[in-house]
Short mmCIF file of N, CA and C in Angstrom, two decimals:
data_model
loop_
_atom_site.label_atom_id
_atom_site.label_comp_id
_atom_site.label_asym_id
_atom_site.label_seq_id
_atom_site.Cartn_x
_atom_site.Cartn_y
_atom_site.Cartn_z
N MET A 36 110.96 98.50 99.26
CA MET A 36 110.83 98.37 98.05
C MET A 36 112.40 98.41 97.56
N GLU A 37 112.99 97.78 96.21
CA GLU A 37 114.44 98.06 95.81
C GLU A 37 114.38 99.02 95.05
N PRO A 38 115.75 99.34 94.59
CA PRO A 38 115.65 100.16 93.55
C PRO A 38 114.63 99.82 92.22
N ALA A 39 114.75 100.76 91.43
CA ALA A 39 113.80 100.50 90.05
C ALA A 39 115.27 100.98 89.18
N LYS A 40 115.24 100.00 87.81
CA LYS A 40 115.99 101.05 86.84
C LYS A 40 115.15 101.74 86.30
N THR A 41 116.14 103.10 86.59
CA THR A 41 115.55 104.10 85.92
C THR A 41 116.38 104.61 85.06
N LEU A 42 115.37 105.33 84.09
CA LEU A 42 116.51 106.75 83.09
C LEU A 42 115.88 107.86 83.47
N ILE A 43 116.70 108.54 83.72
CA ILE A 43 116.55 110.23 83.69
C ILE A 43 116.96 110.59 82.44
N ASP A 44 115.66 110.82 81.84
CA ASP A 44 115.28 111.29 80.38
C ASP A 44 115.13 112.79 80.17
N SER A 45 114.89 113.42 79.55
CA SER A 45 114.92 115.35 79.11
C SER A 45 114.08 115.79 78.28
N GLY A 46 114.68 114.30 77.23
CA GLY A 46 113.39 114.65 76.24
C GLY A 46 112.10 113.57 76.60
N SER A 47 111.94 113.32 77.13
CA SER A 47 110.16 112.89 78.01
C SER A 47 109.44 114.14 78.61
N SER A 48 108.61 114.56 78.48
CA SER A 48 107.93 115.80 78.22
C SER A 48 107.17 115.53 80.31
N ARG A 49 106.88 113.73 80.42
CA ARG A 49 106.26 113.67 80.95
C ARG A 49 107.17 112.35 82.41
N ASN A 50 106.40 111.64 83.43
CA ASN A 50 106.82 110.66 84.38
C ASN A 50 106.76 109.69 83.85
N PHE A 51 107.11 107.60 83.63
CA PHE A 51 107.01 107.45 83.12
C PHE A 51 107.25 105.47 84.23
N ILE A 52 106.22 104.76 84.32
CA ILE A 52 106.53 103.71 85.12
C ILE A 52 105.92 102.86 84.06
N ASP A 53 107.63 101.74 84.14
CA ASP A 53 106.22 100.16 83.22
C ASP A 53 105.08 98.99 83.84
N LYS A 54 104.31 99.02 82.38
CA LYS A 54 103.06 98.36 82.92
C LYS A 54 103.78 97.11 83.85
N ASP A 55 104.29 96.33 83.47
CA ASP A 55 104.79 94.65 83.86
C ASP A 55 104.71 95.27 85.46
N TYR A 56 105.91 96.06 85.29
CA TYR A 56 106.55 96.67 86.80
C TYR A 56 105.50 96.82 88.05
N VAL A 57 104.87 97.54 87.51
CA VAL A 57 103.04 98.37 88.16
C VAL A 57 102.92 96.32 88.47
N ARG A 58 102.67 96.07 87.69
CA ARG A 58 101.91 94.74 88.50
C ARG A 58 102.78 93.80 88.97
N GLU A 59 103.77 94.14 88.44
CA GLU A 59 104.95 92.96 89.51
C GLU A 59 104.65 93.44 90.49
N LYS A 60 104.88 94.43 91.17
CA LYS A 60 104.66 95.15 92.22
C LYS A 60 103.51 95.59 93.22
N ASN A 61 102.60 95.35 92.52
CA ASN A 61 101.38 95.84 93.05
C ASN A 61 100.72 97.04 92.93
N ILE A 62 101.77 97.84 92.59
CA ILE A 62 101.62 99.35 92.53
C ILE A 62 100.21 99.45 92.22
N PRO A 63 99.06 100.18 93.20
CA PRO A 63 97.91 100.77 92.78
C PRO A 63 98.15 101.65 91.75
N THR A 64 96.81 101.61 90.59
CA THR A 64 97.01 102.57 89.99
C THR A 64 95.19 103.09 90.23
N THR A 65 95.44 104.82 89.36
CA THR A 65 93.90 105.02 88.82
C THR A 65 93.94 104.97 87.44
N LYS A 66 92.39 105.30 86.86
CA LYS A 66 92.31 104.90 85.13
C LYS A 66 92.20 106.34 84.88
N LEU A 67 92.67 106.79 83.59
CA LEU A 67 92.35 107.39 83.65
C LEU A 67 91.02 108.03 82.88
N ALA A 68 90.64 109.23 82.45
CA ALA A 68 89.50 109.58 82.03
C ALA A 68 89.17 109.62 80.34
N ASN A 69 90.20 109.82 79.86
CA ASN A 69 90.44 109.42 78.72
C ASN A 69 92.12 108.76 78.49
N LYS A 70 92.50 108.26 77.49
CA LYS A 70 93.71 107.70 77.00
C LYS A 70 94.62 108.61 76.50
N LYS A 71 95.87 108.60 76.40
CA LYS A 71 96.40 109.61 76.36
C LYS A 71 97.46 108.77 75.12
N SER A 72 97.89 108.91 74.20
CA SER A 72 98.73 109.01 73.02
C SER A 72 99.88 109.44 73.25
N VAL A 73 101.22 108.81 72.68
CA VAL A 73 102.67 109.37 73.12
C VAL A 73 103.44 109.30 72.28
N ILE A 74 104.39 110.33 72.35
CA ILE A 74 105.31 110.31 70.28
C ILE A 74 107.08 109.69 71.27
N ALA A 75 106.97 108.52 70.60
CA ALA A 75 108.04 107.96 70.62
C ALA A 75 109.00 108.75 70.23
N ILE A 76 110.72 108.21 70.89
CA ILE A 76 112.16 108.41 70.27
C ILE A 76 112.08 108.91 68.82
N ASP A 77 111.25 107.49 68.73
CA ASP A 77 111.41 107.81 66.49
C ASP A 77 110.29 109.11 66.05
N GLY A 78 109.89 109.36 66.39
CA GLY A 78 108.66 110.80 66.53
C GLY A 78 107.49 109.98 66.06
N LYS A 79 107.12 108.84 65.57
CA LYS A 79 105.87 108.14 65.43
C LYS A 79 104.86 107.82 67.03
N GLU A 80 103.74 108.19 66.73
CA GLU A 80 102.96 108.45 67.82
C GLU A 80 102.09 106.90 68.04
N ILE A 81 101.89 106.71 68.87
CA ILE A 81 101.69 105.54 69.95
C ILE A 81 100.20 106.04 69.84
N GLU A 82 98.98 105.85 70.02
CA GLU A 82 97.75 105.44 69.96
C GLU A 82 97.64 105.22 70.72
N ASN A 83 96.79 106.06 72.44
CA ASN A 83 95.70 105.27 73.12
C ASN A 83 96.72 104.37 74.44
N VAL A 84 98.17 104.34 73.77
CA VAL A 84 99.32 103.37 75.00
C VAL A 84 99.20 103.40 76.16
N ILE A 85 98.28 104.88 77.27
CA ILE A 85 97.94 105.39 78.36
C ILE A 85 96.89 105.80 79.01
N SER A 86 96.37 104.70 79.80
CA SER A 86 94.96 104.56 79.98
C SER A 86 94.97 104.51 81.50
N GLU A 87 96.20 104.57 82.62
CA GLU A 87 95.82 104.42 84.09
C GLU A 87 97.64 105.65 84.33
N LYS A 88 96.93 105.83 85.72
CA LYS A 88 98.74 106.05 86.12
C LYS A 88 98.54 106.15 87.51
N THR A 89 99.56 106.34 87.96
CA THR A 89 99.78 106.05 89.83
C THR A 89 100.55 107.74 90.14
N GLU A 90 101.02 107.40 91.82
CA GLU A 90 101.64 108.33 92.07
C GLU A 90 102.35 107.84 93.48
N LEU A 91 103.88 107.86 93.99
CA LEU A 91 104.53 107.66 94.37
C LEU A 91 105.58 108.43 94.27
N GLN A 92 106.84 108.53 96.02
CA GLN A 92 107.69 109.22 96.42
C GLN A 92 108.45 108.42 95.69
N ILE A 93 109.33 108.87 94.51
CA ILE A 93 110.69 108.40 94.58
C ILE A 93 111.20 109.15 94.92
N GLU A 94 112.23 108.48 95.49
CA GLU A 94 113.50 108.88 96.23
C GLU A 94 114.97 108.79 94.81
N VAL A 95 115.58 109.25 95.03
CA VAL A 95 116.91 109.50 94.17
C VAL A 95 117.84 110.30 94.38
N GLU A 96 118.95 109.70 95.22
CA GLU A 96 120.40 110.57 95.38
C GLU A 96 119.79 110.86 96.63
N GLY A 97 118.87 110.46 97.32
CA GLY A 97 119.12 111.09 99.03
C GLY A 97 117.74 112.21 98.69
N LYS A 98 117.11 112.57 97.95
CA LYS A 98 116.16 113.67 97.84
C LYS A 98 114.26 113.21 97.11
N THR A 99 113.88 112.82 97.87
CA THR A 99 112.57 112.55 97.63
C THR A 99 111.25 113.54 97.64
N LEU A 100 110.82 112.86 96.12
CA LEU A 100 109.69 113.80 96.25
C LEU A 100 108.37 112.58 95.44
N ARG A 101 107.29 113.78 95.01
CA ARG A 101 106.16 112.79 95.24
C ARG A 101 105.80 112.77 93.22
N CYS A 102 105.73 112.14 92.34
CA CYS A 102 105.79 111.76 91.65
C CYS A 102 104.71 111.11 90.80
N ASP A 103 103.66 112.02 89.85
CA ASP A 103 103.14 111.35 88.58
C ASP A 103 103.34 110.46 88.01
N LEU A 104 103.56 109.15 87.74
CA LEU A 104 104.42 108.95 86.76
C LEU A 104 103.04 107.41 85.85
N TYR A 105 102.95 108.13 84.31
CA TYR A 105 101.94 107.37 83.32
C TYR A 105 102.07 106.09 83.48
N VAL A 106 101.45 104.97 83.41
CA VAL A 106 101.71 103.80 82.83
C VAL A 106 101.59 103.22 81.78
N MET A 107 102.79 102.58 81.28
CA MET A 107 103.06 102.51 80.11
C MET A 107 103.97 101.13 79.87
N PRO A 108 103.99 100.00 78.88
CA PRO A 108 104.87 98.97 78.21
C PRO A 108 106.24 99.77 78.37
N LEU A 109 107.59 100.07 78.62
CA LEU A 109 109.00 100.16 78.63
C LEU A 109 109.90 99.69 78.68
N GLY A 110 109.36 98.16 78.17
CA GLY A 110 110.63 97.43 77.70
C GLY A 110 111.03 96.81 78.76
N ASP A 111 112.72 97.26 79.34
CA ASP A 111 113.72 96.78 79.79
C ASP A 111 114.08 98.24 80.99
N THR A 112 113.50 98.97 80.89
CA THR A 112 113.43 100.40 81.71
C THR A 112 112.51 100.35 82.41
N GLU A 113 112.43 100.49 83.73
CA GLU A 113 111.14 100.17 84.93
C GLU A 113 110.80 101.44 85.61
N ILE A 114 111.29 103.16 85.41
CA ILE A 114 111.05 104.21 85.37
C ILE A 114 111.71 105.23 84.23
N ILE A 115 111.00 106.21 83.86
CA ILE A 115 111.42 106.86 83.10
C ILE A 115 110.93 108.48 84.24
N LEU A 116 112.00 109.21 84.14
CA LEU A 116 111.98 110.50 85.22
C LEU A 116 112.11 111.34 83.62
N GLY A 117 111.08 112.41 83.65
CA GLY A 117 111.38 112.80 82.39
C GLY A 117 111.44 114.97 83.12
N LYS A 118 110.62 115.47 82.26
CA LYS A 118 111.33 116.82 82.88
C LYS A 118 110.07 117.34 83.87
N ASP A 119 109.22 116.71 83.76
CA ASP A 119 108.19 116.59 85.49
C ASP A 119 108.92 116.93 86.49
N TRP A 120 110.03 115.52 86.37
CA TRP A 120 111.09 115.55 87.43
C TRP A 120 112.55 116.40 87.73
N LEU A 121 113.17 116.89 86.51
CA LEU A 121 113.70 117.29 86.07
C LEU A 121 113.37 118.84 86.59
N ASP A 122 112.19 119.18 86.11
CA ASP A 122 111.91 120.65 86.48
C ASP A 122 111.67 120.57 88.26
N GLU A 123 111.09 119.51 88.98
CA GLU A 123 110.42 119.76 90.47
C GLU A 123 111.88 119.42 90.63
N ALA A 124 112.87 118.58 91.00
CA ALA A 124 114.27 118.26 91.49
C ALA A 124 115.37 119.20 91.43
N GLU A 125 115.18 119.42 90.14
CA GLU A 125 116.56 120.50 90.21
C GLU A 125 117.58 119.65 90.18
N PRO A 126 118.26 118.46 89.35
CA PRO A 126 119.41 118.08 89.90
C PRO A 126 120.59 118.31 89.29
N ILE A 127 121.81 118.41 90.09
CA ILE A 127 122.71 118.72 88.65
C ILE A 127 123.78 117.33 88.64
N ILE A 128 123.91 117.16 88.00
CA ILE A 128 124.17 115.72 86.62
C ILE A 128 125.50 116.17 86.67
N ALA A 129 126.35 115.38 86.48
CA ALA A 129 127.43 114.89 86.51
C ALA A 129 128.05 114.03 85.37
N TRP A 130 127.97 114.07 84.30
CA TRP A 130 127.75 113.06 83.19
C TRP A 130 129.15 112.30 83.45
N LYS A 131 130.08 113.12 83.23
CA LYS A 131 131.52 112.38 83.49
C LYS A 131 131.21 111.05 84.41
N ASP A 132 130.43 111.26 85.20
CA ASP A 132 131.34 109.99 86.91
C ASP A 132 129.57 109.57 86.80
N LEU A 133 128.71 110.07 86.25
CA LEU A 133 127.67 109.58 86.59
C LEU A 133 126.59 110.14 88.27
N THR A 134 126.99 110.92 88.20
CA THR A 134 126.36 110.74 89.62
C THR A 134 125.42 112.78 90.04
N ILE A 135 124.21 111.81 90.74
CA ILE A 135 123.91 113.11 91.12
C ILE A 135 123.22 114.11 92.13
N THR A 136 123.73 115.29 92.35
CA THR A 136 123.76 116.18 93.31
C THR A 136 122.36 117.60 93.29
N TYR A 137 122.49 117.83 94.51
CA TYR A 137 121.34 118.99 94.52
C TYR A 137 121.45 120.24 95.05
N LYS A 138 121.30 121.35 94.82
CA LYS A 138 121.44 122.71 95.32
C LYS A 138 120.89 122.71 96.61
N ASP A 139 121.41 123.51 97.43
CA ASP A 139 120.26 123.80 98.49
C ASP A 139 120.10 125.04 98.18
N HIS A 140 118.84 125.41 97.73
CA HIS A 140 118.33 126.44 97.43
C HIS A 140 118.29 127.62 98.09
N THR A 141 119.05 127.61 99.45
CA THR A 141 118.78 129.09 100.27
C THR A 141 119.87 129.78 100.25
N SER A 142 120.94 128.52 99.98
CA SER A 142 122.51 128.65 100.06
C SER A 142 123.58 128.95 98.70
N GLY A 143 122.77 128.29 98.29
CA GLY A 143 123.57 127.67 97.00
C GLY A 143 124.61 126.86 96.50
N LYS A 144 124.73 126.43 97.82
CA LYS A 144 125.71 125.26 98.25
C LYS A 144 125.25 123.79 97.74
N ALA A 145 125.81 122.87 98.04
CA ALA A 145 125.30 121.92 97.47
C ALA A 145 124.84 121.31 99.15
N ALA A 146 123.85 120.53 98.86
CA ALA A 146 122.84 120.02 100.27
C ALA A 146 123.41 119.29 100.93
N THR A 147 123.71 119.44 102.54
CA THR A 147 124.04 118.36 103.10
C THR A 147 122.63 117.29 104.48
N ASP A 148 123.14 116.52 105.21
CA ASP A 148 122.03 115.75 105.99
C ASP A 148 121.49 116.55 107.16
N GLU A 149 121.18 117.26 106.94
CA GLU A 149 120.52 117.83 108.38
C GLU A 149 119.75 116.77 108.52
N PRO A 150 119.88 116.50 109.99
CA PRO A 150 119.06 115.80 110.79
C PRO A 150 117.54 116.00 110.62
N VAL A 151 116.49 115.14 110.71
CA VAL A 151 115.13 115.73 110.65
C VAL A 151 114.81 116.06 112.17
N ILE A 152 115.02 115.62 112.96
CA ILE A 152 114.80 116.64 114.19
C ILE A 152 115.49 117.01 114.87
N PRO A 153 115.71 118.27 114.96
CA PRO A 153 116.41 119.48 115.18
C PRO A 153 117.21 119.66 117.00
N LYS A 154 118.02 119.68 116.82
CA LYS A 154 119.28 119.36 118.12
C LYS A 154 119.12 119.84 119.19
N GLU A 155 117.68 120.56 119.51
CA GLU A 155 117.10 120.92 120.54
C GLU A 155 116.10 120.13 120.89
N PHE A 156 115.71 119.34 120.20
CA PHE A 156 114.67 118.24 121.23
C PHE A 156 115.28 116.69 121.09
N ALA A 157 116.67 116.40 120.52
CA ALA A 157 117.15 115.40 121.42
C ALA A 157 117.13 114.84 122.34
N ASP A 158 116.49 115.08 123.47
CA ASP A 158 116.48 114.25 124.69
C ASP A 158 114.95 113.62 124.24
N PHE A 159 113.83 114.29 123.67
CA PHE A 159 112.99 113.64 123.21
C PHE A 159 112.85 112.88 122.00
N LEU A 160 114.00 112.44 121.39
CA LEU A 160 114.28 111.49 120.73
C LEU A 160 112.14 110.51 120.47
N ASP A 161 112.76 109.72 121.81
CA ASP A 161 111.10 108.39 121.63
C ASP A 161 110.41 108.84 121.06
N LEU A 162 109.71 110.52 121.51
CA LEU A 162 108.74 110.63 121.10
C LEU A 162 108.01 110.61 119.49
N PHE A 163 109.31 111.09 118.57
CA PHE A 163 109.67 111.30 117.87
C PHE A 163 109.24 109.89 116.35
N GLN A 164 109.62 108.91 117.74
CA GLN A 164 109.68 107.12 116.80
C GLN A 164 108.27 106.58 116.79
N GLU A 165 108.46 106.12 115.14
CA GLU A 165 106.98 105.22 114.89
C GLU A 165 106.56 104.24 116.31
N GLU A 166 107.55 103.25 116.39
CA GLU A 166 106.82 102.36 117.65
C GLU A 166 105.83 102.88 118.80
N GLY A 167 104.35 103.09 119.00
CA GLY A 167 103.76 103.45 119.84
C GLY A 167 103.39 104.43 119.44
N PHE A 168 102.81 104.75 117.84
CA PHE A 168 102.69 105.81 117.11
C PHE A 168 101.05 105.86 117.35
N ARG A 169 100.68 104.63 116.86
CA ARG A 169 99.40 103.86 116.03
C ARG A 169 98.32 104.11 117.80
N GLU A 170 99.03 103.87 118.17
CA GLU A 170 98.60 103.39 119.88
C GLU A 170 97.92 104.97 120.49
N LEU A 171 96.74 104.33 121.95
CA LEU A 171 96.73 105.84 122.88
C LEU A 171 97.52 105.42 123.68
N PRO A 172 97.80 106.49 124.58
CA PRO A 172 98.38 106.26 126.11
C PRO A 172 97.97 105.87 127.09
N PRO A 173 98.81 105.15 128.07
CA PRO A 173 98.11 104.06 128.72
C PRO A 173 96.94 104.80 129.72
N HIS A 174 95.86 104.60 130.00
CA HIS A 174 94.81 105.31 131.26
C HIS A 174 95.22 105.67 132.39
N ARG A 175 94.56 106.61 132.48
CA ARG A 175 95.55 107.08 133.92
C ARG A 175 94.83 108.17 134.47
N GLU A 176 93.93 107.35 135.27
CA GLU A 176 92.17 108.19 136.04
C GLU A 176 92.46 109.69 136.32
N GLU A 177 94.06 109.68 137.13
CA GLU A 177 93.52 111.20 137.81
C GLU A 177 93.70 112.07 136.53
N PHE A 178 93.45 111.72 135.76
CA PHE A 178 93.58 113.45 134.49
C PHE A 178 92.18 112.51 133.49
N ASP A 179 91.39 111.56 134.58
CA ASP A 179 89.95 111.72 134.12
C ASP A 179 89.11 112.90 133.72
N CYS A 180 88.44 113.28 133.12
CA CYS A 180 87.45 114.16 133.60
C CYS A 180 86.23 113.88 132.04
N ALA A 181 84.85 114.79 133.07
CA ALA A 181 83.93 113.76 132.20
C ALA A 181 84.01 115.77 130.82
N ILE A 182 82.88 114.66 129.84
CA ILE A 182 82.53 115.72 129.09
C ILE A 182 81.23 115.74 128.77
N ASP A 183 80.43 115.77 129.51
CA ASP A 183 79.24 116.15 129.11
C ASP A 183 78.51 116.59 128.23
N LEU A 184 77.82 115.52 126.74
CA LEU A 184 77.07 116.04 126.18
C LEU A 184 75.44 116.56 126.22
N ILE A 185 75.19 118.02 126.02
CA ILE A 185 73.69 118.09 126.48
C ILE A 185 72.33 117.78 125.24
N GLU A 186 71.78 116.27 125.30
CA GLU A 186 70.78 116.06 124.67
C GLU A 186 70.09 116.68 123.56
N GLY A 187 69.44 116.70 122.48
CA GLY A 187 69.59 117.22 121.49
C GLY A 187 69.61 118.76 121.23
N ALA A 188 71.02 119.17 121.66
CA ALA A 188 71.71 119.73 121.09
C ALA A 188 71.75 119.79 119.42
N GLU A 189 72.60 121.63 118.71
CA GLU A 189 72.52 121.04 117.43
C GLU A 189 74.00 121.05 117.32
N LEU A 190 74.19 120.29 116.72
CA LEU A 190 75.96 120.17 116.46
C LEU A 190 76.05 121.69 115.69
N PRO A 191 77.51 121.99 115.95
CA PRO A 191 78.25 122.76 115.29
C PRO A 191 78.29 122.53 113.94
N LYS A 192 78.37 124.01 113.72
CA LYS A 192 78.60 123.74 111.49
C LYS A 192 79.74 123.21 111.17
N PRO A 193 80.17 122.40 109.40
CA PRO A 193 81.59 122.34 109.91
C PRO A 193 81.89 122.89 109.81
N ALA A 194 83.96 123.61 110.24
CA ALA A 194 83.99 124.63 109.91
C ALA A 194 85.81 124.02 108.92
N LYS A 195 85.68 125.52 108.26
CA LYS A 195 87.38 124.39 108.22
C LYS A 195 88.60 125.32 108.57
N THR A 196 89.58 124.38 108.45
CA THR A 196 90.57 124.48 108.75
C THR A 196 91.52 125.92 108.48
N TYR A 197 92.43 126.08 109.43
CA TYR A 197 92.79 127.55 109.00
C TYR A 197 93.39 127.66 108.03
N PRO A 198 94.26 128.99 107.19
CA PRO A 198 94.19 129.01 106.38
C PRO A 198 96.20 128.01 106.18
N MET A 199 95.97 127.34 105.20
CA MET A 199 97.31 127.08 104.82
C MET A 199 98.24 127.21 103.37
N THR A 200 99.62 127.17 103.56
CA THR A 200 100.40 127.33 102.32
C THR A 200 99.89 125.69 101.76
N PRO A 201 99.77 125.62 99.79
CA PRO A 201 99.62 124.70 98.96
C PRO A 201 100.45 123.21 99.85
N ALA A 202 101.67 123.95 100.38
CA ALA A 202 103.07 122.02 100.46
C ALA A 202 101.65 122.37 101.79
N GLU A 203 101.81 123.11 102.98
CA GLU A 203 101.09 121.92 104.21
C GLU A 203 99.69 121.56 103.91
N SER A 204 99.05 122.14 103.08
CA SER A 204 97.99 121.52 102.68
C SER A 204 97.74 119.70 101.63
N GLU A 205 99.67 119.71 100.85
CA GLU A 205 98.56 118.55 100.78
C GLU A 205 99.53 117.56 101.44
N ALA A 206 100.74 118.48 102.17
CA ALA A 206 100.95 117.22 103.57
C ALA A 206 100.09 116.96 104.41
N LEU A 207 98.54 117.77 104.38
CA LEU A 207 98.52 117.45 105.20
C LEU A 207 97.14 116.43 105.09
N GLU A 208 96.31 116.67 103.71
CA GLU A 208 95.74 115.55 103.02
C GLU A 208 96.09 113.73 102.75
N LYS A 209 97.61 114.07 102.31
CA LYS A 209 99.07 113.11 102.07
C LYS A 209 98.36 112.02 103.92
N TYR A 210 99.09 113.05 104.93
CA TYR A 210 98.74 112.36 106.31
C TYR A 210 96.94 111.68 106.18
N MET A 211 95.76 112.78 105.85
CA MET A 211 93.97 112.28 106.28
C MET A 211 94.22 111.15 104.96
N SER A 212 94.92 111.02 103.68
CA SER A 212 94.80 109.77 103.45
C SER A 212 94.97 108.71 103.55
N LYS A 213 96.45 108.42 104.29
CA LYS A 213 97.76 107.57 105.12
C LYS A 213 96.20 106.76 105.96
N ASN A 214 95.85 107.96 106.97
CA ASN A 214 95.69 107.21 108.14
C ASN A 214 94.40 107.53 108.62
#
């Protein structure tokens, strides 16, 4: 998808996406149980203007975050990234030259582009490609083995996965819903 005309607005408490842009790009949305009102920049309340939201991966200057965006008419702007995004992204904005960078939380230095695949695995780059990822490997008879099921046996009770951090749980949930 091509870049969206985006406004970063520290005065906006939430992230928003233009209703027409959502329809034009066929972005899936979720209906809200209750419509939401918005306080506009002039201080006036716009009642029940938001009835749906969407969740998108938003990439700004090399940093990608999952964002909830409320759908409403925005005029000439396609996306408004508000305090929700600012709190999570923690960008460093150079207003003079209009650039955005991010700090590396571990060292306090500007982030560097590190390869996604560690150099120790460079010999196996073909294993990390999308090509062939959704296919089964070729059939190899020498590795066939039988799994004999016992007729009428009781199935094991479903078990939870091992304990995960919230980030790991979120990544698993995303993967499961995508695949």
